[in-house]
PDB file of C-alpha atoms in Angstrom:
ATOM      1  CA  MET N   1     -27.139  -2.267   2.480  1.00 66.00           C
ATOM      2  CA  LEU N   2     -23.635  -2.060   1.009  1.00 79.00           C
ATOM      3  CA  VAL N   3     -22.122   1.403   0.688  1.00 92.00           C
ATOM      4  CA  LYS N   4     -19.517   2.051  -2.003  1.00 95.00           C
ATOM      5  CA  ALA N   5     -16.148   3.531  -1.151  1.00 97.00           C
ATOM      6  CA  ASP N   6     -12.700   3.835  -2.684  1.00 98.00           C
ATOM      7  CA  ALA N   7      -9.672   2.940  -0.589  1.00 98.00           C
ATOM      8  CA  VAL N   8      -6.050   4.082  -0.613  1.00 97.00           C
ATOM      9  CA  PHE N   9      -3.574   2.027   1.402  1.00 97.00           C
ATOM     10  CA  GLU N  10      -0.262   3.371   2.643  1.00 92.00           C
ATOM     11  CA  GLY N  11       2.909   1.331   2.341  1.00 88.00           C
ATOM     12  CA  GLY N  12       4.839   0.122   5.345  1.00 86.00           C
ATOM     13  CA  GLY N  13       6.295  -3.323   4.791  1.00 87.00           C
ATOM     14  CA  VAL N  14       5.337  -5.795   7.500  1.00 92.00           C
ATOM     15  CA  LYS N  15       3.248  -3.126   9.229  1.00 93.00           C
ATOM     16  CA  GLY N  16       0.686  -3.651   6.433  1.00 94.00           C
ATOM     17  CA  ILE N  17      -0.897  -6.369   8.590  1.00 97.00           C
ATOM     18  CA  ALA N  18      -2.726  -3.535  10.354  1.00 97.00           C
ATOM     19  CA  LEU N  19      -4.434  -2.541   7.088  1.00 97.00           C
ATOM     20  CA  ALA N  20      -6.343  -5.818   6.999  1.00 98.00           C
ATOM     21  CA  GLY N  21      -7.828  -5.122  10.423  1.00 98.00           C
ATOM     22  CA  ALA N  22      -9.115  -1.720   9.346  1.00 98.00           C
ATOM     23  CA  VAL N  23     -10.570  -3.170   6.130  1.00 98.00           C
ATOM     24  CA  THR N  24     -12.390  -5.813   8.153  1.00 98.00           C
ATOM     25  CA  ALA N  25     -13.874  -3.214  10.484  1.00 98.00           C
ATOM     26  CA  LEU N  26     -15.251  -1.073   7.649  1.00 98.00           C
ATOM     27  CA  GLU N  27     -16.655  -4.074   5.807  1.00 98.00           C
ATOM     28  CA  GLU N  28     -18.513  -5.020   8.974  1.00 97.00           C
ATOM     29  CA  GLU N  29     -20.028  -1.535   8.879  1.00 96.00           C
ATOM     30  CA  GLY N  30     -21.394  -2.190   5.380  1.00 96.00           C
ATOM     31  CA  TYR N  31     -18.740  -0.722   3.085  1.00 97.00           C
ATOM     32  CA  SER N  32     -17.724  -2.373  -0.191  1.00 97.00           C
ATOM     33  CA  TRP N  33     -14.740  -1.361  -2.280  1.00 97.00           C
ATOM     34  CA  HIS N  34     -15.207   0.157  -5.724  1.00 97.00           C
ATOM     35  CA  ARG N  35     -11.596   1.108  -6.513  1.00 98.00           C
ATOM     36  CA  VAL N  36      -8.425   0.552  -4.517  1.00 98.00           C
ATOM     37  CA  ALA N  37      -4.841   1.807  -4.677  1.00 97.00           C
ATOM     38  CA  GLY N  38      -1.649   1.411  -2.727  1.00 95.00           C
ATOM     39  CA  ALA N  39       2.127   1.458  -2.539  1.00 93.00           C
ATOM     40  CA  SER N  40       4.448  -1.240  -1.202  1.00 89.00           C
ATOM     41  CA  ALA N  41       2.571  -3.242   1.454  1.00 90.00           C
ATOM     42  CA  GLY N  42      -0.439  -1.102   0.583  1.00 94.00           C
ATOM     43  CA  ALA N  43      -0.173  -2.414  -2.976  1.00 96.00           C
ATOM     44  CA  ILE N  44      -0.360  -5.997  -1.692  1.00 96.00           C
ATOM     45  CA  THR N  45      -3.482  -5.152   0.300  1.00 97.00           C
ATOM     46  CA  ALA N  46      -5.040  -3.275  -2.625  1.00 98.00           C
ATOM     47  CA  ALA N  47      -4.321  -6.107  -5.068  1.00 98.00           C
ATOM     48  CA  LEU N  48      -5.907  -8.756  -2.860  1.00 98.00           C
ATOM     49  CA  VAL N  49      -8.928  -6.579  -2.090  1.00 98.00           C
ATOM     50  CA  ALA N  50      -9.378  -5.864  -5.821  1.00 98.00           C
ATOM     51  CA  ALA N  51      -9.230  -9.603  -6.485  1.00 98.00           C
ATOM     52  CA  GLY N  52     -12.107 -10.199  -4.095  1.00 97.00           C
ATOM     53  CA  TYR N  53     -10.533 -11.063  -0.753  1.00 98.00           C
ATOM     54  CA  SER N  54     -12.498  -9.847   2.250  1.00 97.00           C
ATOM     55  CA  GLY N  55     -10.824  -8.089   5.138  1.00 97.00           C
ATOM     56  CA  SER N  56     -11.148 -11.165   7.368  1.00 97.00           C
ATOM     57  CA  GLU N  57      -9.623 -13.389   4.656  1.00 98.00           C
ATOM     58  CA  LEU N  58      -6.835 -10.898   4.186  1.00 97.00           C
ATOM     59  CA  GLY N  59      -6.210 -10.776   7.913  1.00 97.00           C
ATOM     60  CA  ALA N  60      -5.937 -14.550   8.160  1.00 97.00           C
ATOM     61  CA  ILE N  61      -3.407 -14.559   5.308  1.00 96.00           C
ATOM     62  CA  LEU N  62      -1.228 -11.704   6.538  1.00 95.00           C
ATOM     63  CA  LYS N  63      -1.165 -12.881  10.142  1.00 95.00           C
ATOM     64  CA  SER N  64      -0.143 -16.432   9.287  1.00 93.00           C
ATOM     65  CA  VAL N  65       2.431 -15.963   6.526  1.00 92.00           C
ATOM     66  CA  ASP N  66       6.108 -16.518   7.342  1.00 89.00           C
ATOM     67  CA  TYR N  67       7.504 -13.217   6.101  1.00 86.00           C
ATOM     68  CA  SER N  68      11.095 -14.386   6.330  1.00 83.00           C
ATOM     69  CA  ARG N  69      10.316 -16.983   3.633  1.00 83.00           C
ATOM     70  CA  LEU N  70       9.255 -14.183   1.304  1.00 83.00           C
ATOM     71  CA  LEU N  71      12.899 -13.124   1.288  1.00 81.00           C
ATOM     72  CA  GLY N  72      13.996 -16.432  -0.236  1.00 74.00           C
ATOM     73  CA  GLU N  73      14.678 -19.995   0.767  1.00 56.00           C
ATOM     74  CA  ARG N  74      17.240 -18.907   3.354  1.00 56.00           C
ATOM     75  CA  GLY N  75      15.262 -15.886   4.407  1.00 54.00           C
ATOM     76  CA  MET N  76      17.199 -13.570   6.684  1.00 55.00           C
ATOM     77  CA  ARG N  77      19.608 -16.376   7.611  1.00 58.00           C
ATOM     78  CA  GLN N  78      22.421 -15.237   5.331  1.00 61.00           C
ATOM     79  CA  PHE N  79      25.992 -14.349   6.176  1.00 57.00           C
ATOM     80  CA  VAL N  80      26.695 -10.634   6.446  1.00 68.00           C
ATOM     81  CA  LEU N  81      29.310 -10.950   3.695  1.00 67.00           C
ATOM     82  CA  THR N  82      26.746 -12.578   1.385  1.00 71.00           C
ATOM     83  CA  LYS N  83      24.310  -9.736   2.018  1.00 73.00           C
ATOM     84  CA  LEU N  84      27.020  -7.166   1.413  1.00 74.00           C
ATOM     85  CA  ILE N  85      28.024  -8.721  -1.937  1.00 76.00           C
ATOM     86  CA  LYS N  86      24.398  -8.782  -3.085  1.00 76.00           C
ATOM     87  CA  LEU N  87      23.921  -5.192  -1.974  1.00 73.00           C
ATOM     88  CA  ILE N  88      26.914  -4.094  -4.040  1.00 76.00           C
ATOM     89  CA  LEU N  89      26.300  -6.202  -7.153  1.00 73.00           C
ATOM     90  CA  LYS N  90      22.488  -6.170  -7.315  1.00 78.00           C
ATOM     91  CA  LYS N  91      21.728  -2.913  -5.458  1.00 82.00           C
ATOM     92  CA  GLY N  92      19.670  -4.894  -2.990  1.00 82.00           C
ATOM     93  CA  ILE N  93      19.974  -7.876  -0.652  1.00 83.00           C
ATOM     94  CA  TYR N  94      16.848  -9.828  -1.572  1.00 85.00           C
ATOM     95  CA  SER N  95      14.798 -10.571  -4.682  1.00 88.00           C
ATOM     96  CA  THR N  96      11.088  -9.781  -4.904  1.00 91.00           C
ATOM     97  CA  ASP N  97      10.526 -13.009  -6.876  1.00 93.00           C
ATOM     98  CA  TYR N  98       9.217 -14.801  -3.788  1.00 93.00           C
ATOM     99  CA  ILE N  99       6.774 -12.007  -2.989  1.00 94.00           C
ATOM    100  CA  GLU N 100       5.548 -12.015  -6.585  1.00 96.00           C
ATOM    101  CA  ARG N 101       4.988 -15.787  -6.583  1.00 96.00           C
ATOM    102  CA  TRP N 102       3.168 -15.595  -3.261  1.00 96.00           C
ATOM    103  CA  VAL N 103       0.888 -12.775  -4.415  1.00 97.00           C
ATOM    104  CA  ASP N 104       0.296 -14.439  -7.794  1.00 98.00           C
ATOM    105  CA  GLY N 105      -0.748 -17.665  -6.083  1.00 98.00           C
ATOM    106  CA  LEU N 106      -3.284 -15.810  -3.960  1.00 98.00           C
ATOM    107  CA  LEU N 107      -4.635 -13.910  -6.976  1.00 98.00           C
ATOM    108  CA  LYS N 108      -4.901 -17.102  -8.993  1.00 98.00           C
ATOM    109  CA  LYS N 109      -7.258 -18.556  -6.379  1.00 98.00           C
ATOM    110  CA  LYS N 110      -9.646 -15.695  -7.174  1.00 98.00           C
ATOM    111  CA  GLY N 111      -9.083 -15.959 -10.931  1.00 98.00           C
ATOM    112  CA  LYS N 112      -7.640 -12.449 -11.216  1.00 97.00           C
ATOM    113  CA  GLN N 113      -3.964 -12.499 -12.131  1.00 98.00           C
ATOM    114  CA  TYR N 114      -3.847  -9.762 -14.773  1.00 98.00           C
ATOM    115  CA  PHE N 115      -4.959  -6.149 -14.787  1.00 98.00           C
ATOM    116  CA  LYS N 116      -7.562  -7.008 -17.406  1.00 98.00           C
ATOM    117  CA  ASP N 117      -9.224  -9.129 -14.709  1.00 98.00           C
ATOM    118  CA  VAL N 118      -9.889  -6.038 -12.589  1.00 98.00           C
ATOM    119  CA  TYR N 119     -11.094  -3.850 -15.460  1.00 97.00           C
ATOM    120  CA  SER N 120     -14.740  -2.826 -15.714  1.00 95.00           C
ATOM    121  CA  ASP N 121     -16.864   0.198 -16.600  1.00 92.00           C
ATOM    122  CA  GLY N 122     -14.015   1.641 -18.644  1.00 94.00           C
ATOM    123  CA  GLU N 123     -11.386   1.720 -15.876  1.00 95.00           C
ATOM    124  CA  TYR N 124      -8.976  -0.396 -13.882  1.00 97.00           C
ATOM    125  CA  LYS N 125     -10.239  -0.893 -10.349  1.00 97.00           C
ATOM    126  CA  LEU N 126      -6.709  -1.296  -9.015  1.00 98.00           C
ATOM    127  CA  LYS N 127      -3.839   1.207  -9.102  1.00 97.00           C
ATOM    128  CA  VAL N 128      -0.323   0.342  -7.953  1.00 97.00           C
ATOM    129  CA  ILE N 129       2.140   3.117  -7.137  1.00 95.00           C
ATOM    130  CA  VAL N 130       5.828   2.681  -8.038  1.00 95.00           C
ATOM    131  CA  SER N 131       8.852   5.008  -8.080  1.00 93.00           C
ATOM    132  CA  ASP N 132      10.817   5.522 -11.282  1.00 94.00           C
ATOM    133  CA  ILE N 133      14.216   6.520  -9.878  1.00 91.00           C
ATOM    134  CA  THR N 134      15.790   6.854 -13.323  1.00 93.00           C
ATOM    135  CA  LYS N 135      13.427   9.635 -14.362  1.00 92.00           C
ATOM    136  CA  ARG N 136      12.649  10.691 -10.783  1.00 91.00           C
ATOM    137  CA  ARG N 137       8.882  10.426 -10.965  1.00 93.00           C
ATOM    138  CA  VAL N 138       5.880   8.568  -9.630  1.00 93.00           C
ATOM    139  CA  LEU N 139       4.258   5.994 -11.903  1.00 95.00           C
ATOM    140  CA  ILE N 140       0.717   4.710 -11.574  1.00 96.00           C
ATOM    141  CA  LEU N 141       0.300   1.167 -12.863  1.00 97.00           C
ATOM    142  CA  PRO N 142      -1.170  -0.164 -15.021  1.00 97.00           C
ATOM    143  CA  GLU N 143      -1.913   3.059 -16.954  1.00 97.00           C
ATOM    144  CA  ASP N 144       1.692   4.305 -17.141  1.00 96.00           C
ATOM    145  CA  LEU N 145       2.919   0.999 -18.579  1.00 97.00           C
ATOM    146  CA  LYS N 146       1.976   2.354 -22.008  1.00 96.00           C
ATOM    147  CA  GLU N 147       4.981   4.684 -21.827  1.00 94.00           C
ATOM    148  CA  PHE N 148       7.221   1.616 -21.944  1.00 95.00           C
ATOM    149  CA  GLY N 149       5.379  -0.068 -24.804  1.00 93.00           C
ATOM    150  CA  ILE N 150       3.704  -2.536 -22.442  1.00 96.00           C
ATOM    151  CA  ASP N 151       0.051  -3.571 -22.741  1.00 97.00           C
ATOM    152  CA  PRO N 152      -1.526  -2.670 -19.364  1.00 97.00           C
ATOM    153  CA  ALA N 153      -4.321  -5.219 -19.659  1.00 97.00           C
ATOM    154  CA  GLY N 154      -1.957  -8.160 -20.095  1.00 97.00           C
ATOM    155  CA  TYR N 155       0.448  -7.176 -17.326  1.00 98.00           C
ATOM    156  CA  LYS N 156       0.521  -9.365 -14.229  1.00 98.00           C
ATOM    157  CA  ILE N 157      -0.739  -7.716 -11.071  1.00 98.00           C
ATOM    158  CA  SER N 158       1.828  -9.617  -9.010  1.00 98.00           C
ATOM    159  CA  LYS N 159       4.638  -8.121 -11.098  1.00 98.00           C
ATOM    160  CA  ALA N 160       3.382  -4.597 -10.416  1.00 98.00           C
ATOM    161  CA  VAL N 161       3.109  -5.419  -6.698  1.00 97.00           C
ATOM    162  CA  GLY N 162       6.667  -6.752  -6.740  1.00 96.00           C
ATOM    163  CA  LEU N 163       7.925  -3.509  -8.264  1.00 96.00           C
ATOM    164  CA  SER N 164       6.062  -1.450  -5.690  1.00 94.00           C
ATOM    165  CA  SER N 165       7.465  -3.589  -2.878  1.00 91.00           C
ATOM    166  CA  SER N 166      11.117  -3.134  -3.899  1.00 90.00           C
ATOM    167  CA  ILE N 167      12.285  -1.304  -0.772  1.00 86.00           C
ATOM    168  CA  PRO N 168      15.549   0.445  -1.738  1.00 84.00           C
ATOM    169  CA  PHE N 169      18.719  -1.472  -0.755  1.00 82.00           C
ATOM    170  CA  PHE N 170      16.639  -4.225   0.849  1.00 83.00           C
ATOM    171  CA  PHE N 171      15.235  -5.632  -2.431  1.00 88.00           C
ATOM    172  CA  HIS N 172      16.700  -5.628  -5.932  1.00 90.00           C
ATOM    173  CA  PRO N 173      15.239  -2.791  -8.026  1.00 91.00           C
ATOM    174  CA  GLY N 174      12.979  -3.732 -10.922  1.00 93.00           C
ATOM    175  CA  THR N 175      13.110  -2.563 -14.517  1.00 94.00           C
ATOM    176  CA  LEU N 176      10.565  -1.260 -16.999  1.00 95.00           C
ATOM    177  CA  GLY N 177      11.419  -0.765 -20.663  1.00 92.00           C
ATOM    178  CA  ARG N 178      14.505  -1.776 -22.613  1.00 86.00           C
ATOM    179  CA  GLY N 179      17.882  -0.357 -23.455  1.00 81.00           C
ATOM    180  CA  THR N 180      18.510   3.344 -23.022  1.00 79.00           C
ATOM    181  CA  ASP N 181      14.786   3.983 -22.519  1.00 83.00           C
ATOM    182  CA  SER N 182      14.532   1.654 -19.544  1.00 91.00           C
ATOM    183  CA  SER N 183      13.914   2.813 -15.980  1.00 94.00           C
ATOM    184  CA  GLN N 184      14.840   1.326 -12.641  1.00 93.00           C
ATOM    185  CA  ILE N 185      11.789   0.929 -10.452  1.00 94.00           C
ATOM    186  CA  VAL N 186      11.596   0.739  -6.669  1.00 90.00           C
ATOM    187  CA  ASP N 187       9.120   0.942  -3.797  1.00 85.00           C
ATOM    188  CA  GLY N 188       6.263   3.307  -4.572  1.00 80.00           C
ATOM    189  CA  GLY N 189       6.517   4.646  -1.044  1.00 77.00           C
ATOM    190  CA  LEU N 190       9.811   6.338  -1.846  1.00 77.00           C
ATOM    191  CA  LEU N 191       8.009   9.115  -3.753  1.00 77.00           C
ATOM    192  CA  SER N 192       4.330   8.697  -2.926  1.00 77.00           C
ATOM    193  CA  ASN N 193       3.595   6.420  -0.002  1.00 77.00           C
ATOM    194  CA  PHE N 194       0.092   7.707   0.616  1.00 83.00           C
ATOM    195  CA  PRO N 195      -1.616   8.897  -2.615  1.00 86.00           C
ATOM    196  CA  VAL N 196      -4.977   9.592  -1.005  1.00 88.00           C
ATOM    197  CA  TRP N 197      -5.628  12.045  -3.866  1.00 88.00           C
ATOM    198  CA  ILE N 198      -5.592   9.401  -6.575  1.00 92.00           C
ATOM    199  CA  PHE N 199      -9.361   8.992  -6.989  1.00 93.00           C
ATOM    200  CA  ASP N 200     -10.298  12.619  -6.348  1.00 89.00           C
ATOM    201  CA  VAL N 201     -12.601  14.415  -8.759  1.00 87.00           C
ATOM    202  CA  SER N 202     -13.596  18.042  -9.025  1.00 83.00           C
ATOM    203  CA  GLY N 203     -16.817  18.928  -7.262  1.00 82.00           C
ATOM    204  CA  ARG N 204     -18.889  16.386  -5.444  1.00 88.00           C
ATOM    205  CA  PRO N 205     -17.697  12.729  -5.332  1.00 92.00           C
ATOM    206  CA  ARG N 206     -20.275   9.981  -5.738  1.00 92.00           C
ATOM    207  CA  TRP N 207     -18.875   8.108  -2.754  1.00 95.00           C
ATOM    208  CA  PRO N 208     -16.030   8.656  -0.288  1.00 95.00           C
ATOM    209  CA  THR N 209     -12.366   7.793  -0.620  1.00 96.00           C
ATOM    210  CA  PHE N 210     -10.914   6.482   2.623  1.00 97.00           C
ATOM    211  CA  GLY N 211      -7.231   6.652   3.449  1.00 96.00           C
ATOM    212  CA  PHE N 212      -5.608   3.881   5.479  1.00 97.00           C
ATOM    213  CA  ARG N 213      -2.438   5.351   6.985  1.00 94.00           C
ATOM    214  CA  LEU N 214       0.154   3.590   9.148  1.00 92.00           C
ATOM    215  CA  CYS N 215       1.379   5.776  11.999  1.00 89.00           C
ATOM    216  CA  GLU N 216       4.384   5.111  14.165  1.00 76.00           C
ATOM    217  CA  ASN N 217       4.143   5.441  17.904  1.00 60.00           C
ATOM    218  CA  GLU N 218       7.209   7.403  19.034  1.00 49.00           C
ATOM    219  CA  LYS N 219       7.370   5.426  22.263  1.00 43.00           C
ATOM    220  CA  GLY N 220       7.506   2.225  20.298  1.00 42.00           C
ATOM    221  CA  ARG N 221      10.665   3.104  18.364  1.00 45.00           C
ATOM    222  CA  ILE N 222      13.424   0.898  19.658  1.00 44.00           C
ATOM    223  CA  PRO N 223      16.907   1.392  18.207  1.00 46.00           C
ATOM    224  CA  SER N 224      18.722  -1.818  17.291  1.00 48.00           C
ATOM    225  CA  GLY N 225      22.003  -0.678  18.799  1.00 50.00           C
ATOM    226  CA  LYS N 226      23.903  -2.330  15.946  1.00 54.00           C
ATOM    227  CA  LYS N 227      26.559  -0.362  14.062  1.00 53.00           C
ATOM    228  CA  ASP N 228      27.484  -2.716  11.186  1.00 57.00           C
ATOM    229  CA  LEU N 229      26.924  -1.736   7.533  1.00 58.00           C
ATOM    230  CA  ILE N 230      23.874  -3.960   7.002  1.00 56.00           C
ATOM    231  CA  SER N 231      22.125  -2.618  10.109  1.00 61.00           C
ATOM    232  CA  TYR N 232      23.034   0.907   9.025  1.00 62.00           C
ATOM    233  CA  THR N 233      21.507   0.211   5.610  1.00 63.00           C
ATOM    234  CA  LEU N 234      18.324  -1.149   7.211  1.00 61.00           C
ATOM    235  CA  ASP N 235      18.103   1.970   9.384  1.00 65.00           C
ATOM    236  CA  ILE N 236      18.255   4.077   6.213  1.00 62.00           C
ATOM    237  CA  ILE N 237      15.516   1.945   4.665  1.00 60.00           C
ATOM    238  CA  ASN N 238      13.252   2.327   7.671  1.00 59.00           C
ATOM    239  CA  THR N 239      13.893   6.077   7.758  1.00 61.00           C
ATOM    240  CA  ILE N 240      13.011   6.445   4.069  1.00 59.00           C
ATOM    241  CA  THR N 241       9.867   4.331   4.215  1.00 55.00           C
ATOM    242  CA  ASP N 242       8.680   5.835   7.496  1.00 54.00           C
ATOM    243  CA  LYS N 243       9.212   9.454   6.438  1.00 53.00           C
ATOM    244  CA  ASN N 244       5.584   9.794   5.403  1.00 48.00           C
ATOM    245  CA  GLU N 245       4.532   9.490   9.035  1.00 44.00           C
ATOM    246  CA  GLU N 246       5.670  13.063   9.545  1.00 48.00           C
ATOM    247  CA  ILE N 247       3.920  14.602   6.524  1.00 51.00           C
ATOM    248  CA  TYR N 248       1.196  17.159   6.855  1.00 50.00           C
ATOM    249  CA  LEU N 249      -2.254  16.188   5.636  1.00 61.00           C
ATOM    250  CA  ARG N 250      -4.657  18.863   4.547  1.00 68.00           C
ATOM    251  CA  ASP N 251      -7.877  18.972   6.537  1.00 70.00           C
ATOM    252  CA  LYS N 252      -9.942  17.461   3.745  1.00 76.00           C
ATOM    253  CA  ASP N 253      -7.518  14.535   3.549  1.00 87.00           C
ATOM    254  CA  ALA N 254      -7.014  14.080   7.282  1.00 88.00           C
ATOM    255  CA  VAL N 255     -10.737  13.865   7.978  1.00 92.00           C
ATOM    256  CA  ARG N 256     -11.138  10.880   5.638  1.00 95.00           C
ATOM    257  CA  THR N 257      -7.984   9.118   6.817  1.00 95.00           C
ATOM    258  CA  MET N 258      -7.550   6.434   9.448  1.00 96.00           C
ATOM    259  CA  ASP N 259      -4.290   6.817  11.380  1.00 95.00           C
ATOM    260  CA  ILE N 260      -3.449   3.284  12.456  1.00 97.00           C
ATOM    261  CA  PRO N 261      -0.858   2.866  15.266  1.00 96.00           C
ATOM    262  CA  THR N 262       1.822   0.364  14.244  1.00 95.00           C
ATOM    263  CA  LEU N 263       3.026  -0.373  17.781  1.00 95.00           C
ATOM    264  CA  GLY N 264       6.732   0.068  17.134  1.00 91.00           C
ATOM    265  CA  VAL N 265       6.927  -2.605  14.434  1.00 92.00           C
ATOM    266  CA  LYS N 266       9.535  -1.813  11.795  1.00 87.00           C
ATOM    267  CA  THR N 267       8.934  -1.818   8.057  1.00 85.00           C
ATOM    268  CA  THR N 268      11.514  -4.569   7.530  1.00 83.00           C
ATOM    269  CA  GLU N 269      10.696  -6.650  10.619  1.00 89.00           C
ATOM    270  CA  PHE N 270      10.255  -9.789   8.536  1.00 86.00           C
ATOM    271  CA  ASP N 271      10.814 -12.016  11.570  1.00 89.00           C
ATOM    272  CA  ILE N 272       7.710 -10.604  13.268  1.00 93.00           C
ATOM    273  CA  THR N 273       6.130 -12.846  15.901  1.00 94.00           C
ATOM    274  CA  GLY N 274       2.559 -14.121  15.733  1.00 94.00           C
ATOM    275  CA  LYS N 275       1.732 -12.122  18.845  1.00 95.00           C
ATOM    276  CA  LYS N 276       2.893  -8.863  17.258  1.00 96.00           C
ATOM    277  CA  ALA N 277       1.070  -9.676  14.026  1.00 96.00           C
ATOM    278  CA  GLU N 278      -2.179 -10.180  15.919  1.00 97.00           C
ATOM    279  CA  ALA N 279      -1.655  -6.937  17.828  1.00 97.00           C
ATOM    280  CA  LEU N 280      -1.131  -5.050  14.550  1.00 97.00           C
ATOM    281  CA  TYR N 281      -4.308  -6.520  13.078  1.00 97.00           C
ATOM    282  CA  LEU N 282      -6.329  -5.542  16.142  1.00 98.00           C
ATOM    283  CA  SER N 283      -4.826  -2.052  16.064  1.00 98.00           C
ATOM    284  CA  GLY N 284      -6.182  -1.638  12.550  1.00 98.00           C
ATOM    285  CA  TYR N 285      -9.525  -3.164  13.470  1.00 98.00           C
ATOM    286  CA  HIS N 286     -10.147  -0.880  16.452  1.00 98.00           C
ATOM    287  CA  THR N 287      -9.016   2.162  14.464  1.00 98.00           C
ATOM    288  CA  GLY N 288     -11.423   1.270  11.665  1.00 98.00           C
ATOM    289  CA  LYS N 289     -14.305   0.847  14.088  1.00 98.00           C
ATOM    290  CA  ALA N 290     -13.650   4.197  15.740  1.00 98.00           C
ATOM    291  CA  PHE N 291     -13.370   5.909  12.356  1.00 97.00           C
ATOM    292  CA  SER N 292     -16.646   4.474  11.046  1.00 96.00           C
ATOM    293  CA  GLU N 293     -18.477   5.723  14.137  1.00 95.00           C
ATOM    294  CA  SER N 294     -17.385   9.306  13.538  1.00 95.00           C
ATOM    295  CA  TRP N 295     -17.446   9.435   9.722  1.00 96.00           C
ATOM    296  CA  ASP N 296     -20.196  11.514   8.116  1.00 95.00           C
ATOM    297  CA  PHE N 297     -20.101  11.700   4.313  1.00 95.00           C
ATOM    298  CA  ARG N 298     -22.716  14.468   4.159  1.00 92.00           C
ATOM    299  CA  ARG N 299     -20.768  16.648   6.564  1.00 93.00           C
ATOM    300  CA  TYR N 300     -17.574  15.998   4.602  1.00 92.00           C
ATOM    301  CA  ILE N 301     -19.250  17.146   1.368  1.00 92.00           C
ATOM    302  CA  GLU N 302     -20.680  20.255   3.011  1.00 90.00           C
ATOM    303  CA  ARG N 303     -17.424  21.340   4.555  1.00 90.00           C
ATOM    304  CA  TYR N 304     -14.792  20.361   1.999  1.00 87.00           C
ATOM    305  CA  ARG N 305     -16.265  19.692  -1.432  1.00 81.00           C
ATOM    306  CA  LEU N 306     -19.064  22.146  -2.109  1.00 75.00           C
ATOM    307  CA  SER N 307     -19.440  25.889  -1.679  1.00 54.00           C
ATOM    308  CA  GLN N 308     -22.447  27.088   0.302  1.00 44.00           C
ATOM    309  CA  SER N 309     -24.076  28.368  -2.868  1.00 40.00           C
ATOM    310  CA  ALA N 310     -23.614  25.027  -4.596  1.00 44.00           C
ATOM    311  CA  ILE N 311     -25.207  23.249  -1.667  1.00 43.00           C
ATOM    312  CA  THR N 312     -28.224  25.544  -1.851  1.00 42.00           C
ATOM    313  CA  LYS N 313     -28.645  25.048  -5.588  1.00 43.00           C
ATOM    314  CA  THR N 314     -28.012  21.320  -5.921  1.00 42.00           C
ATOM    315  CA  GLY N 315     -28.954  19.835  -2.600  1.00 44.00           C
ATOM    316  CA  LEU N 316     -27.050  16.810  -1.299  1.00 43.00           C
ATOM    317  CA  ARG N 317     -27.183  13.158  -2.201  1.00 41.00           C
ATOM    318  CA  THR N 318     -25.177  10.479  -0.456  1.00 40.00           C
ATOM    319  CA  ASP N 319     -24.952   7.835  -3.182  1.00 40.00           C
TER     320      ASP N 319
END
């Protein structure tokens, strides 16, 4: 019997391969996804899951893709001077156009390219987190698109994913709105990389929300040893996007969160080897299996979501 659950996926660039492994493990345990959300690489995972891709399908895709090609035709094989000019003129080295086209192609295969395609029962089943650096706030797409005069239903999911994947300095920032009311948009992970709270309700939830969190192994951190400006910029990027790994999770959030070791892989390691990609996937898979063995929704409700008096009066249901 399938058990409903909501899922929130943390961002982490290339490390997002590990998310697919954890999704696969939980699906094998009987879970199906009702609503999903994510930032950056987590937004890619969330979008594909919302479109109907299974964890195993997602794993096959993320392990086999040539990530360097998602940076453009020349990938990472650009002269340092070329990168520097782009960084100065466009506020980023690479365009997210290639990521958007890749994601859109995958969504098209499932017939779900627009947010209206993942809308049912009065709500969007997918939420993409982006950072509005002009107004210094977190935006949740598609709902917050209304603020810019944009119809949420007709907005392309791949465009939202591209905005959420715009790692500062590494990718060109995106834009929402026009003229003086426009905002520059970057990676959702800059302000809210792990919004595990996004589907929370007051009182007793009908089903659990699981957090999929990417955790760095301190022993796996290997400094590049390079001192040039581009390497310095990439170090800043990795520091910004990895900062969430040090945040404190409240007990009620930690208990429903999978901490997936990322084996020293960097956020911007777009030249990742097939061997590393497979290791990341398996790291997520084994973490998901271990989590599912220890998870107890009833115990979670008793301890974190209901007072003792409420439990006595209402009893517990695990739908």
